[in-house]
Coordinates of C-alpha atoms in Angstrom, one line a residue:
M318 CA 31.6 -15.9 -14.5
T319 CA 31.0 -18.1 -11.5
A320 CA 27.8 -18.0 -9.3
P321 CA 29.7 -16.5 -6.3
S322 CA 31.4 -13.7 -8.5
M323 CA 27.9 -12.9 -10.0
R324 CA 26.3 -12.6 -6.6
A325 CA 29.2 -10.4 -5.4
L326 CA 28.6 -8.2 -8.6
W327 CA 25.0 -8.0 -7.9
N328 CA 25.5 -7.2 -4.4
R329 CA 27.9 -4.2 -5.4
L330 CA 25.0 -2.6 -7.4
P331 CA 23.2 0.2 -5.6
T332 CA 20.1 -0.7 -3.8
I333 CA 17.9 1.2 -6.2
V334 CA 19.5 -0.3 -9.2
R335 CA 18.7 -3.7 -7.9
A336 CA 15.2 -2.9 -6.9
V337 CA 14.3 -1.4 -10.3
I338 CA 15.7 -4.4 -12.1
V339 CA 14.0 -7.1 -9.9
G340 CA 10.6 -4.8 -10.1
Y341 CA 10.9 -4.8 -13.9
L342 CA 11.6 -8.6 -14.2
V343 CA 8.8 -9.1 -11.9
A344 CA 6.4 -7.1 -14.0
A345 CA 7.7 -8.5 -17.4
V346 CA 7.5 -12.2 -16.2
G347 CA 4.1 -11.6 -14.6
G348 CA 2.6 -9.8 -17.7
L349 CA 3.9 -12.2 -20.3
P350 CA 1.6 -15.3 -20.0
P351 CA -1.5 -13.0 -19.9
A352 CA -0.4 -11.3 -23.1
L353 CA 0.2 -14.6 -24.9
F354 CA -3.1 -15.7 -23.6
L355 CA -4.8 -12.5 -25.2
L356 CA -3.2 -13.0 -28.5
G357 CA -3.9 -16.6 -28.6
N358 CA -7.6 -16.0 -27.8
L359 CA -8.0 -13.4 -30.5
K360 CA -6.4 -16.0 -33.0
F361 CA -8.0 -19.1 -31.8
Y362 CA -11.8 -19.3 -30.9
P363 CA -12.3 -15.6 -30.3
S364 CA -15.9 -16.1 -29.6
V365 CA -14.9 -18.1 -26.5
P366 CA -13.3 -16.0 -23.8
W367 CA -10.8 -18.6 -22.6
L368 CA -8.2 -16.3 -21.8
L369 CA -9.9 -15.1 -18.5
P370 CA -9.8 -18.5 -16.7
A371 CA -6.4 -19.1 -18.1
T372 CA -5.1 -15.7 -16.7
S373 CA -6.8 -16.4 -13.4
V374 CA -4.8 -19.7 -12.9
W375 CA -1.7 -17.9 -14.0
L376 CA -2.2 -15.0 -11.5
W377 CA -2.6 -17.7 -8.7
C378 CA 0.7 -19.4 -9.5
F379 CA 2.3 -16.0 -10.0
W380 CA 1.2 -14.9 -6.5
Q381 CA 2.1 -18.1 -4.7
Y382 CA 5.4 -17.8 -6.0
C383 CA 6.1 -14.2 -5.2
D384 CA 4.8 -15.0 -1.8
G385 CA 7.4 -17.7 -1.0
K386 CA 6.2 -20.7 -2.5
G387 CA 8.3 -23.0 -4.6
W388 CA 11.9 -23.3 -5.6
P389 CA 14.4 -22.2 -4.4
R390 CA 13.5 -22.3 -0.8
S391 CA 16.6 -20.2 -0.1
T392 CA 15.0 -17.1 -1.5
A393 CA 11.4 -18.0 0.1
Q394 CA 11.6 -15.7 2.9
V395 CA 13.0 -12.7 0.8
R396 CA 10.3 -13.2 -1.7
K397 CA 7.5 -13.2 0.9
R398 CA 9.0 -10.1 2.7
D399 CA 9.5 -8.0 -0.4
L400 CA 6.1 -8.9 -1.7
R401 CA 4.3 -7.3 1.3
G402 CA 1.2 -9.6 0.8
R403 CA 0.3 -9.4 4.6
P404 CA -3.4 -10.4 5.4
L405 CA -5.5 -7.7 6.9
T406 CA -8.4 -7.8 9.5
P407 CA -12.0 -7.0 8.2
R408 CA -11.7 -3.5 10.0
V409 CA -8.6 -2.6 8.4
W410 CA -9.7 -3.9 5.0
F411 CA -12.8 -1.7 5.5
W412 CA -11.0 1.6 6.1
S413 CA -8.5 0.8 3.4
M414 CA -11.2 0.5 0.8
I415 CA -12.8 3.8 2.1
A416 CA -9.6 5.9 2.2
G417 CA -8.0 4.3 -0.9
G418 CA -11.3 4.4 -2.7
L419 CA -11.8 8.2 -2.1
G420 CA -8.2 8.8 -3.0
M421 CA -8.4 6.9 -6.2
I422 CA -11.6 8.7 -7.4
A423 CA -9.6 12.0 -6.8
V424 CA -6.8 10.5 -8.8
D425 CA -8.8 9.3 -11.5
A426 CA -10.4 12.7 -12.0
L427 CA -7.0 13.8 -12.6
A428 CA -6.7 11.4 -15.4
F429 CA -9.7 12.6 -17.0
L430 CA -8.7 16.2 -16.8
T431 CA -5.2 15.7 -18.3
P432 CA -6.3 15.2 -21.9
R433 CA -8.5 18.3 -21.6
I434 CA -5.4 20.4 -20.8
A435 CA -2.5 18.8 -22.5
E436 CA -1.7 17.6 -26.1
I437 CA -2.4 13.9 -26.4
P438 CA -1.9 11.5 -29.4
K439 CA -5.1 11.6 -31.5
D440 CA -5.5 7.8 -31.5
A441 CA -4.1 7.4 -27.9
F442 CA -7.5 6.2 -26.5
K443 CA -8.6 4.0 -29.5
L444 CA -9.1 0.2 -29.1
P445 CA -7.0 -1.9 -31.7
A446 CA -9.5 -3.0 -34.4
I447 CA -8.8 -6.7 -33.7
I448 CA -10.0 -6.1 -30.1
A449 CA -12.9 -3.8 -31.0
S450 CA -14.3 -6.4 -33.5
C451 CA -14.5 -9.1 -30.6
P452 CA -17.8 -10.4 -29.4
P453 CA -19.1 -8.4 -26.4
W454 CA -18.4 -11.1 -23.8
T455 CA -14.9 -11.8 -25.2
L456 CA -14.1 -8.0 -25.1
L457 CA -15.4 -8.0 -21.6
A458 CA -13.1 -10.9 -20.6
I459 CA -10.2 -9.1 -22.1
L460 CA -10.8 -5.9 -20.1
L461 CA -11.5 -8.0 -16.7
A462 CA -8.1 -9.9 -17.5
I463 CA -6.1 -6.6 -18.2
S464 CA -7.5 -5.0 -15.1
A465 CA -6.6 -8.2 -12.9
V466 CA -3.2 -8.4 -14.2
A467 CA -2.5 -4.9 -13.7
G468 CA -3.7 -5.0 -10.2
V469 CA -1.9 -8.1 -9.2
V470 CA 1.3 -7.9 -11.2
E471 CA 1.9 -4.3 -11.2
E472 CA 1.4 -3.8 -7.5
A473 CA 3.6 -6.9 -6.7
A474 CA 6.4 -5.6 -8.8
Y475 CA 6.2 -1.8 -8.1
R476 CA 4.7 -1.6 -4.4
G477 CA 6.2 -4.8 -3.5
Y478 CA 9.5 -6.0 -5.0
M479 CA 10.7 -2.6 -6.1
L480 CA 9.3 -0.3 -3.3
S481 CA 10.5 -2.6 -0.4
P482 CA 14.2 -2.6 -0.7
I483 CA 14.4 1.1 -1.5
Q484 CA 12.2 1.9 1.4
R485 CA 14.5 -0.1 3.8
R486 CA 17.6 1.8 2.5
H487 CA 16.3 5.2 1.6
G488 CA 13.1 5.7 3.5
W489 CA 9.4 6.0 2.4
P490 CA 9.4 9.3 0.5
A491 CA 12.4 8.3 -1.8
A492 CA 10.8 4.9 -2.4
I493 CA 7.5 6.1 -3.3
L494 CA 9.0 8.9 -5.6
I495 CA 11.4 6.5 -7.4
T496 CA 8.8 3.8 -7.9
G497 CA 6.3 6.3 -9.2
M498 CA 8.9 7.6 -11.7
V499 CA 9.6 4.0 -12.9
F500 CA 6.0 3.3 -13.1
F501 CA 5.5 6.2 -15.3
A502 CA 8.5 5.2 -17.5
D503 CA 7.2 1.9 -18.1
H504 CA 3.9 3.1 -19.2
Y505 CA 5.5 6.1 -21.3
F506 CA 7.3 3.3 -23.4
G507 CA 4.3 0.9 -23.6
H508 CA 1.3 3.2 -23.9
A509 CA 0.5 5.9 -26.6
Y510 CA -1.4 8.1 -24.1
A511 CA 1.3 8.2 -21.4
T512 CA 3.1 11.4 -22.5
F513 CA 4.9 13.5 -20.0
A514 CA 1.5 15.3 -19.5
F515 CA 0.5 12.2 -17.5
L516 CA 3.5 12.2 -15.3
P517 CA 1.4 14.1 -12.5
F518 CA -1.2 11.4 -12.6
F519 CA 1.3 8.5 -12.3
L520 CA 3.1 10.2 -9.4
A521 CA -0.4 10.8 -7.7
V522 CA -1.6 7.3 -8.1
S523 CA 1.8 6.0 -7.1
T524 CA 1.9 8.2 -4.0
L525 CA -1.9 7.2 -3.1
H526 CA -0.8 3.3 -3.3
G527 CA 2.5 4.1 -1.5
L528 CA 0.4 5.6 1.4
L529 CA -1.7 2.7 1.5
V530 CA 1.2 0.3 1.9
Y531 CA 2.9 2.4 4.3
T532 CA -0.3 2.6 6.4
T533 CA -1.3 -0.9 6.2
Q534 CA 2.1 -2.8 5.5
S535 CA 0.3 -4.9 2.9
I536 CA -0.2 -4.4 -0.9
L537 CA -3.6 -6.2 -0.9
P538 CA -5.8 -3.0 -0.7
S539 CA -3.8 -1.6 -3.7
I540 CA -4.2 -4.7 -5.6
V541 CA -7.9 -4.6 -5.3
L542 CA -8.3 -0.8 -5.8
H543 CA -5.9 -0.8 -8.8
A544 CA -7.8 -3.7 -10.4
V545 CA -11.3 -2.2 -9.9
A546 CA -10.2 1.3 -11.1
D547 CA -8.8 -0.2 -14.3
A548 CA -11.9 -2.2 -14.8
I549 CA -14.1 0.9 -14.4
V550 CA -11.8 3.6 -16.2
I551 CA -10.3 1.6 -19.1
P552 CA -13.7 0.8 -20.8
I553 CA -14.6 4.7 -20.4
Q554 CA -11.2 6.0 -21.6
Y555 CA -11.2 3.8 -24.6
G556 CA -14.9 4.6 -25.5
V557 CA -16.3 1.1 -24.8
I558 CA -18.7 2.8 -22.3
G559 CA -19.5 6.5 -23.0
N560 CA -17.6 8.9 -24.7
P561 CA -15.5 11.3 -22.2
S562 CA -14.8 14.6 -23.8
L563 CA -11.3 15.1 -25.1
S564 CA -11.7 18.7 -26.3
S565 CA -8.9 21.0 -25.1
V566 CA -10.0 23.7 -22.8
W567 CA -7.4 26.1 -24.4
T568 CA -9.2 25.7 -27.8
N569 CA -12.8 25.1 -26.9
G570 CA -13.0 26.8 -23.4
V571 CA -13.9 25.3 -20.0
D572 CA -17.2 23.4 -20.0
D573 CA -19.5 22.0 -17.4
S574 CA -17.8 18.5 -17.8
F575 CA -14.3 19.9 -17.0
L576 CA -15.7 21.9 -14.0
V577 CA -17.4 18.8 -12.4
T578 CA -14.6 16.7 -13.1
A579 CA -12.3 19.1 -11.3
A580 CA -14.7 19.4 -8.3
V581 CA -14.9 15.8 -7.9
G582 CA -11.1 15.7 -7.8
V583 CA -10.9 18.5 -5.2
V584 CA -13.5 17.1 -3.0
F585 CA -12.7 13.4 -2.9
A586 CA -9.0 14.5 -2.3
G587 CA -10.0 16.5 0.6
V588 CA -12.3 13.9 2.0
A589 CA -9.5 11.2 1.4
V590 CA -7.2 13.0 4.0
P591 CA -9.2 12.5 7.1
A592 CA -10.0 9.0 6.0
F593 CA -6.4 7.9 5.8
G594 CA -6.2 9.5 9.2
K595 CA -9.0 7.2 10.3
L596 CA -7.3 4.2 8.7
A597 CA -3.9 5.0 10.5
R598 CA -5.8 5.0 13.8
V599 CA -7.5 1.8 13.1
V600 CA -4.3 0.1 12.1
A601 CA -2.5 1.3 15.3
D602 CA -5.4 -0.2 17.3
D603 CA -5.7 -3.3 15.6
P604 CA -3.6 -6.2 16.9
G605 CA -3.9 -8.1 13.7
V606 CA -1.7 -5.5 11.9
A607 CA 1.3 -5.3 14.2

């Protein structure tokens, strides 16, 4: 099949199908080298956390290409447009972190509540033995690298390359919902904990990031919040720091931990609403985000 005929076939595919394929490819390509660095570090010199600088260099190269640098130049403008890596002014950054941070705390509360009210596989939150046996500094480097990759690669793939064409063709609600469903599906097939019980969480976190992108027209705040949230939550979920309760409320009843977590979720969700309103006003008044 010739290149023009392949292009014609590609263009005949529905926008949603093309966006999902491109988003998946971006996520797969972006995540592959860091995964190889992780496996290599565990096998070669595990006492030296060399995967962290290697991952940092890769993420820089990945971002530069997605943002329109490199070959082919014919796709540079499209890559930059769909990534949505628009720089923000300090004032917009500040309110993005406030509104997004409040929302992220509410969403993460839902993540901690879900194992209490749904059946989750027994070893879903257990670190692989080969990782758990690493020196503390290597384990820290692994967690930081995983969090950074999740922030940069997943936001570029889902809230950038996947969301952008769907939003232009079908509008923001459809784009946020579809990317949220695909985001969940990706985790469903790759993580033991991501059963259908976690679908509300993935839709909630995708809605939060979608609102940030809608308001700021940039994925940069989502990258920071995604990476920071993973860096905090993953060590807790997997028992590296503390041991969150996983006991079922249906079996053992509602305890103080459940009530506090639920209250945190409700309160921070409520406070996030006016914070997003303030963010929208700041963006509207800021000539740097036209």
